[in-house]
Short mmCIF file of C-alpha atoms in Angstrom, two decimals:
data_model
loop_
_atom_site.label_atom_id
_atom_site.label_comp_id
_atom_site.label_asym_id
_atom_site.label_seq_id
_atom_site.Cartn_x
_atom_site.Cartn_y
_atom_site.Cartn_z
CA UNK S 1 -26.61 3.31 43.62
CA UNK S 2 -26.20 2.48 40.50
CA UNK S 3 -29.25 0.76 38.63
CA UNK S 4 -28.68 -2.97 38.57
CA UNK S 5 -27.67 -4.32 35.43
CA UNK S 6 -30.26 -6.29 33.04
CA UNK S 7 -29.32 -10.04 32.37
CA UNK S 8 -26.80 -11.72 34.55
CA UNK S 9 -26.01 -9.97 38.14
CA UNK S 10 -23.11 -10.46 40.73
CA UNK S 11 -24.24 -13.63 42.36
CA UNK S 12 -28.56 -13.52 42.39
CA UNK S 13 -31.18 -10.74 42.40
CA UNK S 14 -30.97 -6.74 42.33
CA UNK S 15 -31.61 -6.82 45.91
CA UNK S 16 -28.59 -9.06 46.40
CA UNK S 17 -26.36 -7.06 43.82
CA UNK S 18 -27.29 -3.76 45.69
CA UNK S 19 -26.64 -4.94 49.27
CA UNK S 20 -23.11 -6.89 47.96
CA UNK S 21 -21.88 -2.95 46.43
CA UNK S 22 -22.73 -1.97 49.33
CA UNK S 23 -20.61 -4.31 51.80
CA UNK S 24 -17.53 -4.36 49.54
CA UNK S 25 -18.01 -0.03 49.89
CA UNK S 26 -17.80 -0.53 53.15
CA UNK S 27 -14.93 -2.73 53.37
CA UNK S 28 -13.04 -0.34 51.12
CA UNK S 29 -13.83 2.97 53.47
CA UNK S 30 -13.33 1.15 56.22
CA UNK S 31 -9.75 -0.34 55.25
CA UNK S 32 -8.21 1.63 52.19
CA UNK S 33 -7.75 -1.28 50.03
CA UNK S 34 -10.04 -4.68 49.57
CA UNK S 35 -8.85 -7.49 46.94
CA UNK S 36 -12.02 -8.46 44.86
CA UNK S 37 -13.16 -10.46 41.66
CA UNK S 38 -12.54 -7.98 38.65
CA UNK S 39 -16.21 -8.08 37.39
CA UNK S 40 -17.21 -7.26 41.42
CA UNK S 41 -14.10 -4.28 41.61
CA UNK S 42 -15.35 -3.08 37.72
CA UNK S 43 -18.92 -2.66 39.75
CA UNK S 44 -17.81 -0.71 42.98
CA UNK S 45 -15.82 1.34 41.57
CA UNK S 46 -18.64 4.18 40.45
CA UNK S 47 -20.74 3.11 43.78
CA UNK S 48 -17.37 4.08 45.47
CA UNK S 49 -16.64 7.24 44.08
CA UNK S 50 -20.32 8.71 43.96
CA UNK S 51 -20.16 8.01 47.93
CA UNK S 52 -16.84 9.89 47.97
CA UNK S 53 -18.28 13.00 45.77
CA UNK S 54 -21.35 13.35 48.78
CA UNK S 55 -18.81 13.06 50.96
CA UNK S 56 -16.99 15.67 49.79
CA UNK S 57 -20.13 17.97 49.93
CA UNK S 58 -20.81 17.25 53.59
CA UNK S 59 -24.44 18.27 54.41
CA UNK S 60 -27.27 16.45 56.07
CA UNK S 61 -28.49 15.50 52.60
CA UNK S 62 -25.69 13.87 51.34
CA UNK S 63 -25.13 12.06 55.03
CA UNK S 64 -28.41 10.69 54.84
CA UNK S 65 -28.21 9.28 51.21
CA UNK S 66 -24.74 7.94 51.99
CA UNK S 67 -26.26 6.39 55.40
CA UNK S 68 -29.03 4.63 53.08
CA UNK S 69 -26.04 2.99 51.48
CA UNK S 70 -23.94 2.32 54.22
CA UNK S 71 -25.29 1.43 57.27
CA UNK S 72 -22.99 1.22 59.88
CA UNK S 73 -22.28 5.27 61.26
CA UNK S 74 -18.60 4.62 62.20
CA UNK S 75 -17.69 3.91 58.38
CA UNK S 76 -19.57 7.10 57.42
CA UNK S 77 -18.30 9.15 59.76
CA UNK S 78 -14.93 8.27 58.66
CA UNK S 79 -15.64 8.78 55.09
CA UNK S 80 -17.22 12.48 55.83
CA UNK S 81 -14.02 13.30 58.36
CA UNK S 82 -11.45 12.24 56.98
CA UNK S 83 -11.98 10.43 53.24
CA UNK S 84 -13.75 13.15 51.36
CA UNK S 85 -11.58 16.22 53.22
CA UNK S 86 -8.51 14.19 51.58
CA UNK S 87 -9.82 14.46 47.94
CA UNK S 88 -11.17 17.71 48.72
CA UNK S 89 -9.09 19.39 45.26
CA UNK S 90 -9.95 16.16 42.79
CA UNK S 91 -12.44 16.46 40.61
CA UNK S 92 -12.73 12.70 40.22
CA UNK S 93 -10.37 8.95 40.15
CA UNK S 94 -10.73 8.54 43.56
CA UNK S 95 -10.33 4.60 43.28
CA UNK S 96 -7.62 2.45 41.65
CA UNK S 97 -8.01 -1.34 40.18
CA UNK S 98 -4.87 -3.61 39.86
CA UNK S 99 -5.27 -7.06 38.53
CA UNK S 100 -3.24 -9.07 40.75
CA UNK S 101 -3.88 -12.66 38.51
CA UNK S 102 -6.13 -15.63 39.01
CA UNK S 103 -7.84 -17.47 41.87
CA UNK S 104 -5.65 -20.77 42.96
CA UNK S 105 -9.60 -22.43 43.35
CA UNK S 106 -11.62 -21.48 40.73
CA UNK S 107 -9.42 -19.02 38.24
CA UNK S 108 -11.49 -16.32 38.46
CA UNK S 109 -9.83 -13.25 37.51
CA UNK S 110 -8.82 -11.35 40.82
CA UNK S 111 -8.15 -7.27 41.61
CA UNK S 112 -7.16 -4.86 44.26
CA UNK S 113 -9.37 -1.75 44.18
CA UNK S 114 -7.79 0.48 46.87
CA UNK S 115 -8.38 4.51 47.57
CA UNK S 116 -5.97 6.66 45.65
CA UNK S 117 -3.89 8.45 48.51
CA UNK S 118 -3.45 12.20 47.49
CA UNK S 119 0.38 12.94 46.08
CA UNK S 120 2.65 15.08 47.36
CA UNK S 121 5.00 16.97 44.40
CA UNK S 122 7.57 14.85 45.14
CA UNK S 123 6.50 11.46 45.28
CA UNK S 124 4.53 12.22 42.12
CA UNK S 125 7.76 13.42 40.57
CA UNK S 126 9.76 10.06 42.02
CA UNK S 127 7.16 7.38 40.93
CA UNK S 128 7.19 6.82 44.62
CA UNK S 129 3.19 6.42 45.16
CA UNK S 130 3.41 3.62 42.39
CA UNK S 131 6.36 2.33 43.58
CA UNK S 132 4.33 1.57 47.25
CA UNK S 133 1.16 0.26 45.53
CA UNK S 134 3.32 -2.32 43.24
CA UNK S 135 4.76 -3.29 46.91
CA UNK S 136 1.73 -3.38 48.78
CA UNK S 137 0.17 -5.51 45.62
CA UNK S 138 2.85 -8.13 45.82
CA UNK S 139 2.58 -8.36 49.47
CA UNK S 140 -0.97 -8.95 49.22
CA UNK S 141 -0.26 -11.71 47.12
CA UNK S 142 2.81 -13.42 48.83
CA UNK S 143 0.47 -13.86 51.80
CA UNK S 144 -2.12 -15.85 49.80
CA UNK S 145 0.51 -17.60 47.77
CA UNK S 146 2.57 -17.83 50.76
CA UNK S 147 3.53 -22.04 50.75
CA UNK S 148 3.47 -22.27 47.06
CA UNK S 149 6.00 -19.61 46.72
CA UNK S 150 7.98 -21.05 49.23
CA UNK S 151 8.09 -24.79 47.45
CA UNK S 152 8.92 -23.27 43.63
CA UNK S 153 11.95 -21.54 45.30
CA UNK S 154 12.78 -25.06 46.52
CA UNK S 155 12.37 -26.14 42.91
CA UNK S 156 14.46 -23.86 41.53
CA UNK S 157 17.05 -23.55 43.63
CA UNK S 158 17.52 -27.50 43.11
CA UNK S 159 17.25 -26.58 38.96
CA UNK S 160 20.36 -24.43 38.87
CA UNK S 161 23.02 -26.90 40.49
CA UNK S 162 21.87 -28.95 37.87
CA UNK S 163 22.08 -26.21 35.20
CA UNK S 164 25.46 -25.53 36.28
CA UNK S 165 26.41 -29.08 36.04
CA UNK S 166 25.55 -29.01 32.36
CA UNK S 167 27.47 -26.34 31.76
CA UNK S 168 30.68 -27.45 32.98
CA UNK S 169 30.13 -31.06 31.34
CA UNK S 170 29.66 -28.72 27.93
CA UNK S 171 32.80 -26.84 28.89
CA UNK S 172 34.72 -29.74 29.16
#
């Protein structure tokens, strides 16, 4: 863990900041990819990968400091078995942050941090890993956005008869 910041924290005390890193850690091993606050995603991001570098080390030791983190022994199993195995040949960057825009009810700054998946030659070479995080991004945010999506295409579908209109009245 890293040591708590001095000044302002994420949301109250030490003990609170300490125990939040941890949850959002969790949420990220247990599902690949969690959408955050920035200021919350700039913070797990080191707790994240120094639980991914004892995983990749896989004694007792390291189980038991990662368990001191992470409570719940399904999520660590997982991250011993099969998360650090897969980043077994990367000496680091384990985690990615994409700012995905602003909150609809507050504006606070929002992010994806998500587990980088381990490339293949040729999906390196095609652009194709970006290609599926841009997609899975803009998925993530078409769900949340869903309704207001679906009334500015309203909007602007009713725009361009009118825009059209215009133009032939010019042409003429």
């Amino acid at each position: 863990m890293p040591q708590p910041a001095k000044g302002a924290r994420l949301g109250g005390s030490a003990a609170h900041e300490r125990h939040l890193l941890a949850n959002l850690a969790k949420a990220l091993f247990e599902h690949g990819r969690i959408t955050t606050t920035e200021a919350k995603a700039r913070r797990l991001r080191p707790v994240a990968e120094r639980l991914i570098t004892k995983a990749k080390k896989g004694d007792i030791h390291n189980r038991r400091q990662v368990l001191a983190t992470i409570t719940d022994k399904s999520i660590v199993h997982t991250l011993f078995t099969e998360i650090g195995p897969r980043y077994e040949n990367r000496p680091g960057g384990y985690t990615r942050i994409t700012k995905i825009g602003n909150r609809r009810g507050d504006n606070a700054p929002m992010a994806v941090i998500e587990l980088v998946e381990a490339l293949t030659v040729a999906q390196a070479a095609t652009g194709e890993a970006e290609a599926a995080t841009k997609r899975a991004v803009k998925e993530d945010t078409l769900k949340k956005d869903d309704a207001v999506e679906a009334k500015s295409d309203e909007v602007v579908e009713d725009a361009k008869p009118a825009e059209k209109a215009d133009e032939e009245s010019k042409d003429a």
